[in-house]
mmCIF file of C-alpha atoms in Angstrom:
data_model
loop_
_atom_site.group_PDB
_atom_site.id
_atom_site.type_symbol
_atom_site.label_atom_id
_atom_site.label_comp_id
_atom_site.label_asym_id
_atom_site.label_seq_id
_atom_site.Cartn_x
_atom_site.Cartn_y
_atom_site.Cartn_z
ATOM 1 C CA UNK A 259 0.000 0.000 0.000
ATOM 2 C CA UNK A 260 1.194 3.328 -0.755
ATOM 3 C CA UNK A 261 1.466 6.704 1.431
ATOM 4 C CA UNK A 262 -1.434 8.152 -0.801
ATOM 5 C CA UNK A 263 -3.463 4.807 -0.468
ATOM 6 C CA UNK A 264 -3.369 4.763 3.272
ATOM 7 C CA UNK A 265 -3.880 7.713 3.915
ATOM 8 C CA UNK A 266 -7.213 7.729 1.342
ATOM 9 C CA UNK A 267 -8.126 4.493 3.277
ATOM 10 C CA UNK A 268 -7.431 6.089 6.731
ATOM 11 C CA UNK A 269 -10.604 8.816 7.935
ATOM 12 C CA UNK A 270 -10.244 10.649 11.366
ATOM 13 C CA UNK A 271 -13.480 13.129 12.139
ATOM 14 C CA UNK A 272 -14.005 15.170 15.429
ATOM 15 C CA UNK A 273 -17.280 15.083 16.975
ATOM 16 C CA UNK A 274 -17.507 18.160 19.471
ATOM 17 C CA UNK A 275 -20.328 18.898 21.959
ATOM 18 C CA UNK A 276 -22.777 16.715 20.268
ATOM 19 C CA UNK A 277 -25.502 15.335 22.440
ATOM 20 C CA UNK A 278 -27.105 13.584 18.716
ATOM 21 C CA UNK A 279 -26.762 9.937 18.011
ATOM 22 C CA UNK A 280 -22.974 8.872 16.358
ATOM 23 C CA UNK A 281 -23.241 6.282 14.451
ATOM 24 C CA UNK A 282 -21.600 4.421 11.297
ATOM 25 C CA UNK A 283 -24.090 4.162 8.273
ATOM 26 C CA UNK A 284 -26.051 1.526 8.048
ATOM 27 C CA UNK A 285 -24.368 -1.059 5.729
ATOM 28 C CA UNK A 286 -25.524 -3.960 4.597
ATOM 29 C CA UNK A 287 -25.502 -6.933 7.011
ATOM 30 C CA UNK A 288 -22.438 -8.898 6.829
ATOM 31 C CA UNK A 289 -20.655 -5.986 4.958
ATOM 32 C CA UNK A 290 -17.109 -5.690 5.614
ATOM 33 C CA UNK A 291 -15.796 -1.919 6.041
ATOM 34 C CA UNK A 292 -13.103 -1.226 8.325
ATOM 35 C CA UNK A 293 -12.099 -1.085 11.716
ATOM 36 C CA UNK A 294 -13.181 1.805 14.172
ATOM 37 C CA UNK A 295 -12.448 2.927 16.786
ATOM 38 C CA UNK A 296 -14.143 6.095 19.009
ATOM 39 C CA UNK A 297 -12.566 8.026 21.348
ATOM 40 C CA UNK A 298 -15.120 9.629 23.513
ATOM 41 C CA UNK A 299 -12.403 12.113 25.334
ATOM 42 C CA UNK A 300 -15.381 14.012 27.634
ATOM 43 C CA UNK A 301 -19.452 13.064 27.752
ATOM 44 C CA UNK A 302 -21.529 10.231 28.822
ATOM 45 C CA UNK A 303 -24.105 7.902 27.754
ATOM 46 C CA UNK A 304 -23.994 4.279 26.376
ATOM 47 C CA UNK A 305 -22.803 2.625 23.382
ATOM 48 C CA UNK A 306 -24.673 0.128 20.824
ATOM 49 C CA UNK A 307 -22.555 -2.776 18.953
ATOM 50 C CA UNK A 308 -24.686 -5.257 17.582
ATOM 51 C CA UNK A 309 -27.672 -6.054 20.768
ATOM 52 C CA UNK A 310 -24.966 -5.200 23.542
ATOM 53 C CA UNK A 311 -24.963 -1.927 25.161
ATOM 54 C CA UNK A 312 -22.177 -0.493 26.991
ATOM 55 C CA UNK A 313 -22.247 2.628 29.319
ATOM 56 C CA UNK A 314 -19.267 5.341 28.939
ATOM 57 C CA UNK A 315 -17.806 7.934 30.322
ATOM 58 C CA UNK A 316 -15.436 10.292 29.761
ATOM 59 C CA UNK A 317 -12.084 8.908 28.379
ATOM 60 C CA UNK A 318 -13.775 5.585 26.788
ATOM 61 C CA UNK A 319 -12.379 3.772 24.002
ATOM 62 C CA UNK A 320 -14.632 1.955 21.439
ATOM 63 C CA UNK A 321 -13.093 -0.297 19.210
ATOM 64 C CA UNK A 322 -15.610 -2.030 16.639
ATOM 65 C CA UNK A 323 -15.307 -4.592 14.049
ATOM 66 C CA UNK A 324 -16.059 -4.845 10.915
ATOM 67 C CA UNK A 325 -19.469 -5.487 9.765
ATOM 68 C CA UNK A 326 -20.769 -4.709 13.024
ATOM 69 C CA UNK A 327 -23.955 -2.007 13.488
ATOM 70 C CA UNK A 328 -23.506 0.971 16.313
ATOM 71 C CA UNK A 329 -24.635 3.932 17.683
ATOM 72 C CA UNK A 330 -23.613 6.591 20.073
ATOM 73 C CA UNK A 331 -26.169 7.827 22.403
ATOM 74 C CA UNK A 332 -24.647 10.512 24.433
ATOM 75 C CA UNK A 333 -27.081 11.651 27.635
ATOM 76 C CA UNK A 334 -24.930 14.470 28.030
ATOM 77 C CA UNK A 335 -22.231 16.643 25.481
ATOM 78 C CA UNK A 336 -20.160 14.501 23.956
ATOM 79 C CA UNK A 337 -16.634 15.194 21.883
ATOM 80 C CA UNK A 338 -13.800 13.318 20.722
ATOM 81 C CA UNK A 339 -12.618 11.338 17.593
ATOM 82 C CA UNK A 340 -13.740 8.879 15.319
ATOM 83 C CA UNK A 341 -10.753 7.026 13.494
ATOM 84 C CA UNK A 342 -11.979 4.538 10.756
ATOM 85 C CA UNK A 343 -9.618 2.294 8.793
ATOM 86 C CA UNK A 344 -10.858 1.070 5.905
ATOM 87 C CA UNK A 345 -10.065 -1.804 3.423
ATOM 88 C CA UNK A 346 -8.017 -3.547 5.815
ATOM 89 C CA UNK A 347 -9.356 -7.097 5.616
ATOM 90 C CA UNK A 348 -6.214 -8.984 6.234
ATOM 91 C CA UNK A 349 -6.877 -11.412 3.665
ATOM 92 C CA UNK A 350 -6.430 -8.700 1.126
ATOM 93 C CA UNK A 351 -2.842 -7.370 -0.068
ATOM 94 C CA UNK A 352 -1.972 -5.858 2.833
ATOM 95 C CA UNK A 353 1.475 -4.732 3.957
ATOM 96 C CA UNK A 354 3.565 -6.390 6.918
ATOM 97 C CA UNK A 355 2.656 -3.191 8.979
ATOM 98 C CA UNK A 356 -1.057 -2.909 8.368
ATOM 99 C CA UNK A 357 -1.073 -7.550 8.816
ATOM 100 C CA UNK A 358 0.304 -7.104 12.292
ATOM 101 C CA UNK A 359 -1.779 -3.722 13.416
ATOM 102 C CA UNK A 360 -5.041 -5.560 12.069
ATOM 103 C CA UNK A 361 -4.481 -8.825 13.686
ATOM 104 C CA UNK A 362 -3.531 -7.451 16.951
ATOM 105 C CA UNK A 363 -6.616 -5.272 16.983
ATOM 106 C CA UNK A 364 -8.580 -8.521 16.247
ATOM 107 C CA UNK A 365 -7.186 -10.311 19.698
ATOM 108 C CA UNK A 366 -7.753 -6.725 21.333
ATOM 109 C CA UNK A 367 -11.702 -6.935 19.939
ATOM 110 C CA UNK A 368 -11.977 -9.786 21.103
ATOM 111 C CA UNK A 369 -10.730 -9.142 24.920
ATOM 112 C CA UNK A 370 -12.200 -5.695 25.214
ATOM 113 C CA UNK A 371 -14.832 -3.894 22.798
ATOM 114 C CA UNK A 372 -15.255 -0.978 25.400
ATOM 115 C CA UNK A 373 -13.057 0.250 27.670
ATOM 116 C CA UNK A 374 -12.710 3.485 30.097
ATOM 117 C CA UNK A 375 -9.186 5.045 30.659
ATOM 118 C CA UNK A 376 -7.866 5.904 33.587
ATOM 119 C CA UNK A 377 -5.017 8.292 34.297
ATOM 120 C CA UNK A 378 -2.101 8.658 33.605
ATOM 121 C CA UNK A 379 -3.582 6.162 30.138
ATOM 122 C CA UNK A 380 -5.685 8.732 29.563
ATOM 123 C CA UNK A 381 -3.539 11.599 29.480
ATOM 124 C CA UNK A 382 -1.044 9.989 27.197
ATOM 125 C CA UNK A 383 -3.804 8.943 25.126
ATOM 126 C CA UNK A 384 -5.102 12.369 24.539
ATOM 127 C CA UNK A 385 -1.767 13.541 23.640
ATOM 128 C CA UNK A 386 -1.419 10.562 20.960
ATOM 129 C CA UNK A 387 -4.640 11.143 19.542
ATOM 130 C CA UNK A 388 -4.139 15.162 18.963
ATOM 131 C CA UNK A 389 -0.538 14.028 17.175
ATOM 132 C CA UNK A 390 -2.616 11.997 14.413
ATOM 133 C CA UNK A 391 -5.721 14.239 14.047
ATOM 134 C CA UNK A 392 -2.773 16.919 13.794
ATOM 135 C CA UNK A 393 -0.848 14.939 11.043
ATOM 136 C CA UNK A 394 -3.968 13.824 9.371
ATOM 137 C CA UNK A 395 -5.121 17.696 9.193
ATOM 138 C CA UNK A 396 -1.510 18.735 7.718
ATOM 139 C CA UNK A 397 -0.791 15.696 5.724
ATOM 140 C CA UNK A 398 2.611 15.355 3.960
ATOM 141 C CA UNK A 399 5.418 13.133 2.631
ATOM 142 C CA UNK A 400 5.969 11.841 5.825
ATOM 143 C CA UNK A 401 2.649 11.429 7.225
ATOM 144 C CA UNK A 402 2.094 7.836 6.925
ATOM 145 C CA UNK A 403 4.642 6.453 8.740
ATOM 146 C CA UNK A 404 4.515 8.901 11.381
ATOM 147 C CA UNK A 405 0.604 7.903 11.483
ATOM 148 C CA UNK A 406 1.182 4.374 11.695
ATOM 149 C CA UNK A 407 3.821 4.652 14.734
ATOM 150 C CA UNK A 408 0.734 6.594 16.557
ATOM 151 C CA UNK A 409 -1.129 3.716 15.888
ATOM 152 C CA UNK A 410 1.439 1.278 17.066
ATOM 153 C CA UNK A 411 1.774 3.198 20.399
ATOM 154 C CA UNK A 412 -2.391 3.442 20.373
ATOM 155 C CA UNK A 413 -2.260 -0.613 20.688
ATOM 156 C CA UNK A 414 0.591 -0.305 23.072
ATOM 157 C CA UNK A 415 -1.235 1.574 25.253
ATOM 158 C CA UNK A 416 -4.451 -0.229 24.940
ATOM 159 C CA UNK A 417 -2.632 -3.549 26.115
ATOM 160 C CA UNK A 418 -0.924 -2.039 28.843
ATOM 161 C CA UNK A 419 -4.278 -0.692 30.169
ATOM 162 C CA UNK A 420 -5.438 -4.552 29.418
ATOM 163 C CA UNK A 421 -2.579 -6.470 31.097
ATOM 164 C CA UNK A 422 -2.280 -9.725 30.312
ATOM 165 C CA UNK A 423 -2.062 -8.582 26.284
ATOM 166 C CA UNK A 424 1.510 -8.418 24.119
ATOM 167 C CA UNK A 425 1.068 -6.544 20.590
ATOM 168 C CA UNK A 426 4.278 -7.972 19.249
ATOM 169 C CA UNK A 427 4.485 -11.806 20.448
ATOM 170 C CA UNK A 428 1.340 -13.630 20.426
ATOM 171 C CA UNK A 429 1.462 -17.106 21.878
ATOM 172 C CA UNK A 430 0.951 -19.570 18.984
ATOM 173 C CA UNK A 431 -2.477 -20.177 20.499
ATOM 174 C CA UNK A 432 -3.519 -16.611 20.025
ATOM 175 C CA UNK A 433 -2.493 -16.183 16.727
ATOM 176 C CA UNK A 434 -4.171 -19.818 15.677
ATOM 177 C CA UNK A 435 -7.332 -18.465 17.432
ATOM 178 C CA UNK A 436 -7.040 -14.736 15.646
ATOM 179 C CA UNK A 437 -6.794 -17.243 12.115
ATOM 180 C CA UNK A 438 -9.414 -19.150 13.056
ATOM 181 C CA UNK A 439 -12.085 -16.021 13.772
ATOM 182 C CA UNK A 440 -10.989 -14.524 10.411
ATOM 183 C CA UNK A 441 -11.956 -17.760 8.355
ATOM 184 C CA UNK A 442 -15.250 -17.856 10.301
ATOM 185 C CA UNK A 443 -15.696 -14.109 9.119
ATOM 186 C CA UNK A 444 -15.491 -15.460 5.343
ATOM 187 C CA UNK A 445 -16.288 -18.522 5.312
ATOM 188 C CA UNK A 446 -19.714 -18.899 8.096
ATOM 189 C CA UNK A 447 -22.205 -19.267 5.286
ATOM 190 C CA UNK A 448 -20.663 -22.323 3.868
ATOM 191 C CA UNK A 449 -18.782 -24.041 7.281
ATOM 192 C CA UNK A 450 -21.144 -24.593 10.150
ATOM 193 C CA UNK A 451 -18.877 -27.315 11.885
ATOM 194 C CA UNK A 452 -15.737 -27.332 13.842
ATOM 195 C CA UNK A 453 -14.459 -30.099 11.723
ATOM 196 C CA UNK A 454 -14.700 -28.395 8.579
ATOM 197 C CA UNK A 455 -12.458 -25.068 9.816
ATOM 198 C CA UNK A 456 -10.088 -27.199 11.420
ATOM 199 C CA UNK A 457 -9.477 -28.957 8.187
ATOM 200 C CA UNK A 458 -8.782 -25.900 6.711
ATOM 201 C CA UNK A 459 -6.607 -24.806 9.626
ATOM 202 C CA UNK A 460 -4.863 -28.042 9.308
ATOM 203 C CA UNK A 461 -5.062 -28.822 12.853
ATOM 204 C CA UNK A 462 -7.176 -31.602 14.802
ATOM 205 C CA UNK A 463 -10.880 -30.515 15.623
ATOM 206 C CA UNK A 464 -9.375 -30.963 19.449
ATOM 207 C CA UNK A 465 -6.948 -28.918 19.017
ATOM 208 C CA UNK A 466 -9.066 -25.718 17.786
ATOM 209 C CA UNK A 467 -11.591 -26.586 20.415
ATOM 210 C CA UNK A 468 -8.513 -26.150 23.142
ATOM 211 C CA UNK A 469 -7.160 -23.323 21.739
ATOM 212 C CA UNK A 470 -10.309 -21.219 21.405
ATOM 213 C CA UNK A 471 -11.450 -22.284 24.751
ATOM 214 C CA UNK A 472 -8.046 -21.425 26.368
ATOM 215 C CA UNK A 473 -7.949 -17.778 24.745
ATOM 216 C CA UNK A 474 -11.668 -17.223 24.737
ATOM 217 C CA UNK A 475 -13.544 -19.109 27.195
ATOM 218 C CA UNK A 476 -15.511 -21.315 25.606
ATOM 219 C CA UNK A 477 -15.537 -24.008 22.267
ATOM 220 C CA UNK A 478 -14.665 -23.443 18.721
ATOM 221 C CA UNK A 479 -18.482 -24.527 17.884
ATOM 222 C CA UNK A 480 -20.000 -21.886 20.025
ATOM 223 C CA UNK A 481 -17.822 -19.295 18.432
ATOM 224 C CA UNK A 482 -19.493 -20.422 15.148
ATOM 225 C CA UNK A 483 -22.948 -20.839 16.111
ATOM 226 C CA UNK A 484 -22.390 -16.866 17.746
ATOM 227 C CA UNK A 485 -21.376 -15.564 14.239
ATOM 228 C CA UNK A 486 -24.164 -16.874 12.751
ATOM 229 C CA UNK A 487 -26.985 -16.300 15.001
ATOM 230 C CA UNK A 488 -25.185 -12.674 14.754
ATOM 231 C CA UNK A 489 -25.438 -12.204 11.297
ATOM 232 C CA UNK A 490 -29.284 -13.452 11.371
ATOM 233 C CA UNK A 491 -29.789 -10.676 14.006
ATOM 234 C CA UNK A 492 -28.365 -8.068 11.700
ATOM 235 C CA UNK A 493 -30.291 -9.003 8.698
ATOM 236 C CA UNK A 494 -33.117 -9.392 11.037
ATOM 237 C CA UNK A 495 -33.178 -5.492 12.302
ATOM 238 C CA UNK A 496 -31.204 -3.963 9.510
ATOM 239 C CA UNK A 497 -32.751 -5.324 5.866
ATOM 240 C CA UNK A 498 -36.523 -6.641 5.022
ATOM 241 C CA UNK A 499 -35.348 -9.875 4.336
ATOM 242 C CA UNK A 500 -37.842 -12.786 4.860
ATOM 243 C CA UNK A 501 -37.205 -15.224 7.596
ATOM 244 C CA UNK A 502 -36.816 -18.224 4.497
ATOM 245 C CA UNK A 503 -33.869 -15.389 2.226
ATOM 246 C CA UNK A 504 -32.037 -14.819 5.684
ATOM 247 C CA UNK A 505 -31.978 -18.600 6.430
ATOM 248 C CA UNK A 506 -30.725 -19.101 2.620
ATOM 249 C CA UNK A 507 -28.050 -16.439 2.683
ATOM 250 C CA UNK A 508 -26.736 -18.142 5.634
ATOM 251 C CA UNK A 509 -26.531 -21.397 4.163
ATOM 252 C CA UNK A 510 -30.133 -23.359 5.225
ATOM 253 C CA UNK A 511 -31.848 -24.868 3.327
ATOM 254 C CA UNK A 512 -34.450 -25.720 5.666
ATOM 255 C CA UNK A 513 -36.316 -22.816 6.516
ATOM 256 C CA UNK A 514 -37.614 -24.895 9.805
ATOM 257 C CA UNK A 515 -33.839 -25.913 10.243
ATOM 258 C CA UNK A 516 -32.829 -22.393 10.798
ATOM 259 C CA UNK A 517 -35.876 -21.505 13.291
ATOM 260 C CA UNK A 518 -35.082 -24.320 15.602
ATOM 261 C CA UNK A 519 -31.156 -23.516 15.388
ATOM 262 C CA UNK A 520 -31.612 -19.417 15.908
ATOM 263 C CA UNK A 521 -34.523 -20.187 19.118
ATOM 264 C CA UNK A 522 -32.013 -22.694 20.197
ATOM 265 C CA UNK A 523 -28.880 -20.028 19.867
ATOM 266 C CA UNK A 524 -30.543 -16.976 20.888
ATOM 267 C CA UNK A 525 -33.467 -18.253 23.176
ATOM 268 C CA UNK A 526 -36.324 -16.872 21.312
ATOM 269 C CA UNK A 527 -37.985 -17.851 18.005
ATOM 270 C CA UNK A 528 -37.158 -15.144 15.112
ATOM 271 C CA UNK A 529 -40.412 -14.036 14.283
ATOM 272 C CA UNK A 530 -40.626 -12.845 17.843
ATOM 273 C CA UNK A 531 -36.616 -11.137 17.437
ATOM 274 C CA UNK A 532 -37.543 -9.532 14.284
ATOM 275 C CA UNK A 533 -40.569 -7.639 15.689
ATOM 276 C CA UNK A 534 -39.026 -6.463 18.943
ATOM 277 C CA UNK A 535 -34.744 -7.286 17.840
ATOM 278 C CA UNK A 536 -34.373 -2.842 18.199
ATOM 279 C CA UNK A 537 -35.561 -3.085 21.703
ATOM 280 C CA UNK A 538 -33.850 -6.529 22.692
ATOM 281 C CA UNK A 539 -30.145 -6.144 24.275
ATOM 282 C CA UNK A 540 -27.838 -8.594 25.790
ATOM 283 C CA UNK A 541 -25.774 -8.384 28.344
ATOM 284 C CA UNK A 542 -22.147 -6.754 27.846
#
């Protein structure tokens, strides 16, 4: 990628003193976009991803995913930044720098969609996110580079505040779990079993059922069943898609197949998700 593409691919806006909804476009469920990630440097309120909310505060850090649906809802003035990264799907052709940024921010997504600062983080992280909205403002030659080292310190700073998280030396069983959640993202329509992404892991379905559970706390199925009963959420609240073209774009055949596996998942039948799905949130 070159200093021109990355920076077209790179957007940074400033909300200031809004108290009116933030949110990301509506896309298309299942759409892949970019990563995100909202700094909320002073205000209150909570944050939508998906059916999770998430209170903030001042100094909270939203990362999101791509594909996913939020919102913003600020109960009092809200301002800080808004950096979105587009195109950055690492199975595309992707440099070494932008392979090892995504993929950590993957393993950080998946520890920690939402988290609240505390000082001296907080302070540092100000100061880090004025030096890219300042170099973004005033691009030149150099920019990128200097850009992507903010970034770099961004993640540093994020897994300090986490703890247990290392940016440059993931344990092999991170980095087969961080594979594994990428080819679920591509491939979840088609692959519904363990088996079948192991295969293509070239690992033993044991194996990927240890690893995920030892990184993320439960099995490599349950990770799959999630994504899919996720997607079938999104389609159910975002499009107008028919219970019988959601359960075919997700790979069913069986129209009654899909209603026993979603009430199953998600502990209601979809009919009844679909009607109330805007008002319906899980726990964070």
């Amino acid at each position: 990628m070159t200093n021109d593409a990355f920076l077209t691919s790179l957007t940074i806006t400033k909300f200031e003193q809004t108290t009116t909804v933030v949110s990301h476009p509506v896309q298309a469920a299942g759409q892949t976009n970019g990563f995100e990630i909202i700094w909320v440097e002073k205000g209150a309120g909570y944050c939508q991803i998906d059916q999770k909310r998430y209170a903030i505060s001042n100094n909270a850090l939203i990362c999101v995913q791509p594909g996913q649906q939020w919102k913003l809802h600020p109960t009092s003035p809200c301002q800080g930044l808004l950096i979105f990264l587009a195109d950055v799907d690492p199975r595309n052709n992707m440099n070494g720098w932008e392979m090892t940024w995504v993929g950590n921010l993957v393993h950080l997504l998946a520890v920690c969609p939402v988290m609240e600062a505390e000082e001296p983080f907080a302070h540092n992280f100000r100061t880090v996110m004025a030096q890219i909205s300042r170099e973004y403002d005033h691009q030149q030659e150099s920019s990128m580079p200097i850009i992507q080292r903010y970034l770099d310190i961004i993640l540093l700073y994020v897994s300090r505040q986490l703890g247990s998280f290392r940016t440059t030396h993931l344990s092999g069983k991170s980095k087969l779990v961080r594979e594994f959640s990428m080819l679920v993202d591509s491939k979840f329509r088609d692959l519904k079993l363990v088996t079948q992404y192991a295969s293509r892991l070239r690992i033993s379905p044991n194996y990927l059922n240890e690893a995920v559970k030892s990184i993320l706390g439960y099995p490599a199925s349950h990770y799959i069943r999630n994504r899919i009963i996720l997607e079938a959420k999104r389609k159910a609240i975002y499009s107008n898609e028919s219970m019988k073209e959601i359960a075919y774009s997700l790979g069913f055949d069986n129209t009654a197949h899909f209603s026993k596996y979603f009430k199953n998942s998600s502990g209601m039948c979809f009919s009844t998700f679909k009607k109330e799905g805007n008002n319906i949130f899980e726990p964070a």
